Amino acid sequence: MISPFAAPELRWYQNAVFYEILVRGFFDSNDDGTGDLAGITAKLDYLKWLGVDCLWLLPFYQSPLRDGGYDISDFWTILPEYGDLADAVLLVEEAHKRGIRVIADLVMNHTSDQHPWFQESRQDRTNPKADWYVWSDDDSQYRDARIIFVDTEKSNWSWDPLRGQYYWHRFFAHQPDLNYDNPEVAEAMLDVLRYWLDIGLDGFRLDAVPYLFEREGTNCENLPETHEYLRRLRKEVDSMFPGRVLLAEANQWPEDVVEYFGGGDECHMCFQFPLMPRMFMAVRREQRYPITEILARTPEIPPGCQWGIFLRNHDELTLEMVTDEERDYMWEEYAKDPRMKRNIGIGRRLAPLVENDRRVAELLHSLLFSFPGSPVLYYGDEIGMGDNIYLGDRDSVRTPMQWSPDRNAGFSHADFAQLYLPPLMDPVYGYQSVNVEANLRDPSSMLHWMKRMLEVRKQHSVFGTGTFEVLSVDNPSVIAYLRSGPTEPLGEEDGQPADGQRGDEDIVLCVCNLSRFAQPAELPLIRFEGKTPIELLGRVPFPRIGELPYFVTLAPYGFYWFELVEPQGGQ
């Protein structure tokens, strides 16, 4: 299937807004208690209305579901509860009709131990798949590789009594790692990639890519062989499927993550993991330094590449890329109940993390939508959904989408006992009050605010591709920065400001108050003397910039987005 999007759109991901969907948690079309692909198709008009450009689907492949579908037992088929190949094709076609792209998770590093490849591999040491996984007679190899799931796994090796050897796994013991030193494995995963791109997917989020290869004397992460294989993937995508995107999930420090862009010949996008916890840290400390420090140590990325940035997702709020002191601070501030901790992180959704403070949620989204990168929204965060910390593993943030105050939150007509997880029913975040229907009826709701913010963001391509410059502000509770770049054609809903006009360069000034108290800020804007700041949400002109520092007062957790425009008629 050929994607209907034209060649000039090859870098569409640089200005896109992504929306992450748990397939089984979004909408149940056949009332069996589990969300499905047809259910997502049924809700595409809602996502189009919201302003989403691309859907990111969590794994929908055949799986025993011991790890939310990341334990794949067949790369070629869809989990029957989610539908079949025809449902996937229809979803992609209908999304494309609405100008929405679709990417999916592809788990590169490992499979389920139920996968036929592993079942054959473990039979003996001479079968055709014997070398498709990493086997060893003892568990002493690769001692320098850290254990990722420290709360459940004691070793990266597990004993298989049938084969009489240990097998290697960087994640759960039921997820054996593939052996990419075997050319047959490398080619098989390329075949999987081609297959799903052929049916029309617009790309993949590549799960756990830093761990593809193992070498003695290293930590088995970010190895040269991994980057070589990613270049091979990228070459295949660019030659056969131009305009499709590869998004790397590499939870590493910025200087390591940037290597996954290569020279613009590996992944198109990478997640900026270390930025996310520091946004929460900055709000709680009421100081910008956690944010500015991590942005300052983030290297430049190659042209045509882009960061993926997010506030929350389907996993825990990971605290791997922080210091021990910072991790203790975050646990103390955001996980006061031990049940909120998950592995090295916090298993909470956005709204409960900020104690349901709408002002903080809006402030964090204003940062998300204006920082360098393409924002990724997690389903339900646009209405302020909560979590259930009493559910096991990472299910606390994977409860059914709350569509209405009706039975089962409007997610399914199945018996309550059939639902894959119970919907939230507490008095604060329960579906009776927090749902899409109620948000749609309330013009001042979080949902309407989010839609408006995305509309404004789309009118300024500098948010996606413009330069980023932090301004020097004496008040440490205020962060101010400029996004600038060439002026793009205006959107249909965007008119010229009342008292000014755009020049050849589009300049957007963002000023944010990270404090719970009102704050003043003096901004060094002398180089823009004569320009008029136009507040973007209301198109309100502010006083013209003069020779002195520009003074603004910000409400608690308040923010401004200003477009700096030339005065009309030489005024």
Tab-separated table of N, CA, C and O in Angstrom, residues 456-463 466-467 482-490 494 501-509 528 531 536 539 562-565:
chain	number	residue	atom	x	y	z
A	456	VAL	N	-2.977	26.796	17.913
A	456	VAL	CA	-1.999	27.881	17.902
A	456	VAL	C	-0.618	27.353	17.514
A	456	VAL	O	0.104	27.967	16.725
A	457	ARG	N	-0.261	26.202	18.071
A	457	ARG	CA	1.049	25.626	17.759
A	457	ARG	C	1.204	25.374	16.263
A	457	ARG	O	2.272	25.617	15.692
A	458	LYS	N	0.141	24.898	15.619
A	458	LYS	CA	0.205	24.581	14.194
A	458	LYS	C	0.422	25.821	13.331
A	458	LYS	O	0.894	25.725	12.197
A	459	GLN	N	0.071	26.989	13.847
A	459	GLN	CA	0.217	28.216	13.074
A	459	GLN	C	1.658	28.732	13.055
A	459	GLN	O	1.964	29.683	12.338
A	460	HIS	N	2.527	28.102	13.826
A	460	HIS	CA	3.921	28.562	13.915
A	460	HIS	C	4.856	27.365	13.810
A	460	HIS	O	5.084	26.649	14.785
A	461	SER	N	5.422	27.181	12.631
A	461	SER	CA	6.304	26.038	12.412
A	461	SER	C	7.586	26.132	13.233
A	461	SER	O	8.297	25.136	13.386
A	462	VAL	N	7.885	27.319	13.778
A	462	VAL	CA	9.109	27.448	14.582
A	462	VAL	C	9.068	26.560	15.818
A	462	VAL	O	10.115	26.180	16.353
A	463	PHE	N	7.863	26.202	16.289
A	463	PHE	CA	7.789	25.306	17.443
A	463	PHE	C	8.369	23.932	17.102
A	463	PHE	O	8.876	23.229	17.980
A	466	GLY	N	12.155	25.581	14.485
A	466	GLY	CA	12.884	26.819	14.719
A	466	GLY	C	14.042	26.662	15.697
A	466	GLY	O	14.177	25.647	16.380
A	467	THR	N	14.874	27.680	15.751
A	467	THR	CA	15.973	27.679	16.723
A	467	THR	C	15.418	27.888	18.131
A	467	THR	O	14.299	28.382	18.313
A	482	LEU	N	13.281	31.913	23.225
A	482	LEU	CA	12.840	32.336	21.897
A	482	LEU	C	12.840	31.149	20.950
A	482	LEU	O	13.767	30.342	20.949
A	483	ARG	N	11.780	31.032	20.152
A	483	ARG	CA	11.735	30.092	19.033
A	483	ARG	C	11.650	30.941	17.769
A	483	ARG	O	10.747	31.779	17.650
A	484	SER	N	12.555	30.753	16.853
A	484	SER	CA	12.567	31.605	15.665
A	484	SER	C	12.990	30.816	14.434
A	484	SER	O	13.673	29.792	14.532
A	485	GLY	N	12.541	31.301	13.283
A	485	GLY	CA	12.863	30.678	12.012
A	485	GLY	C	12.141	31.394	10.888
A	485	GLY	O	11.414	32.373	11.120
A	486	PRO	N	12.309	30.922	9.665
A	486	PRO	CA	11.648	31.573	8.522
A	486	PRO	C	10.136	31.546	8.671
A	486	PRO	O	9.563	30.593	9.201
A	487	THR	N	9.483	32.593	8.198
A	487	THR	CA	8.024	32.663	8.247
A	487	THR	C	7.423	31.644	7.292
A	487	THR	O	7.835	31.543	6.139
A	488	GLU	N	6.484	30.869	7.798
A	488	GLU	CA	5.761	29.904	6.969
A	488	GLU	C	4.416	30.508	6.561
A	488	GLU	O	3.912	31.435	7.206
A	489	PRO	N	3.803	29.974	5.485
A	489	PRO	CA	2.457	30.451	5.128
A	489	PRO	C	1.504	30.289	6.297
A	489	PRO	O	1.539	29.303	7.016
A	490	LEU	N	0.625	31.283	6.471
A	490	LEU	CA	-0.313	31.242	7.585
A	490	LEU	C	-1.378	30.193	7.357
A	490	LEU	O	-1.784	29.926	6.231
A	494	ASP	N	-5.554	31.574	10.813
A	494	ASP	CA	-4.613	32.526	11.378
A	494	ASP	C	-4.658	33.814	10.580
A	494	ASP	O	-4.341	33.831	9.397
A	501	GLN	N	2.623	43.187	11.579
A	501	GLN	CA	2.716	42.210	10.507
A	501	GLN	C	3.981	41.388	10.675
A	501	GLN	O	4.952	41.830	11.256
A	502	ARG	N	3.905	40.170	10.180
A	502	ARG	CA	5.070	39.316	10.241
A	502	ARG	C	6.140	39.796	9.278
A	502	ARG	O	5.854	40.267	8.186
A	503	GLY	N	7.395	39.652	9.698
A	503	GLY	CA	8.486	39.918	8.789
A	503	GLY	C	8.897	38.631	8.094
A	503	GLY	O	8.133	37.686	7.978
A	504	ASP	N	10.139	38.604	7.624
A	504	ASP	CA	10.644	37.407	6.975
A	504	ASP	C	10.924	36.306	7.986
A	504	ASP	O	11.078	35.153	7.614
A	505	GLU	N	11.040	36.690	9.261
A	505	GLU	CA	11.337	35.730	10.302
A	505	GLU	C	10.187	35.684	11.301
A	505	GLU	O	9.654	36.714	11.697
A	506	ASP	N	9.810	34.465	11.668
A	506	ASP	CA	8.780	34.273	12.687
A	506	ASP	C	9.496	34.117	14.023
A	506	ASP	O	10.332	33.216	14.188
A	507	ILE	N	9.189	34.988	14.989
A	507	ILE	CA	9.834	34.958	16.297
A	507	ILE	C	8.758	34.805	17.362
A	507	ILE	O	7.839	35.622	17.450
A	508	VAL	N	8.874	33.747	18.153
A	508	VAL	CA	7.931	33.521	19.242
A	508	VAL	C	8.704	33.543	20.559
A	508	VAL	O	9.707	32.844	20.723
A	509	LEU	N	8.225	34.381	21.474
A	509	LEU	CA	8.810	34.496	22.808
A	509	LEU	C	7.916	33.753	23.798
A	509	LEU	O	6.713	34.001	23.867
A	528	PHE	N	15.107	43.598	19.836
A	528	PHE	CA	13.801	43.605	19.170
A	528	PHE	C	13.086	44.941	19.370
A	528	PHE	O	11.860	45.013	19.256
A	531	LYS	N	9.478	46.254	18.013
A	531	LYS	CA	8.515	45.188	17.714
A	531	LYS	C	7.419	45.158	18.781
A	531	LYS	O	7.621	45.574	19.916
A	536	LEU	N	-0.433	35.010	21.828
A	536	LEU	CA	-0.936	34.145	20.771
A	536	LEU	C	-2.305	33.550	21.037
A	536	LEU	O	-3.057	33.293	20.101
A	539	ARG	N	-4.561	36.789	20.737
A	539	ARG	CA	-4.136	37.780	19.726
A	539	ARG	C	-4.174	39.189	20.298
A	539	ARG	O	-4.531	40.156	19.608
A	562	PHE	N	4.268	34.864	23.000
A	562	PHE	CA	4.169	36.105	22.238
A	562	PHE	C	4.756	35.913	20.848
A	562	PHE	O	5.844	35.338	20.702
A	563	GLU	N	4.080	36.433	19.851
A	563	GLU	CA	4.691	36.596	18.539
A	563	GLU	C	5.229	38.024	18.463
A	563	GLU	O	4.506	38.984	18.775
A	564	LEU	N	6.481	38.186	18.106
A	564	LEU	CA	7.087	39.513	17.999
A	564	LEU	C	6.960	39.983	16.558
A	564	LEU	O	7.533	39.388	15.641
A	565	VAL	N	6.179	41.056	16.351
A	565	VAL	CA	5.866	41.504	14.989
A	565	VAL	C	6.305	42.942	14.778
A	565	VAL	O	6.438	43.735	15.727
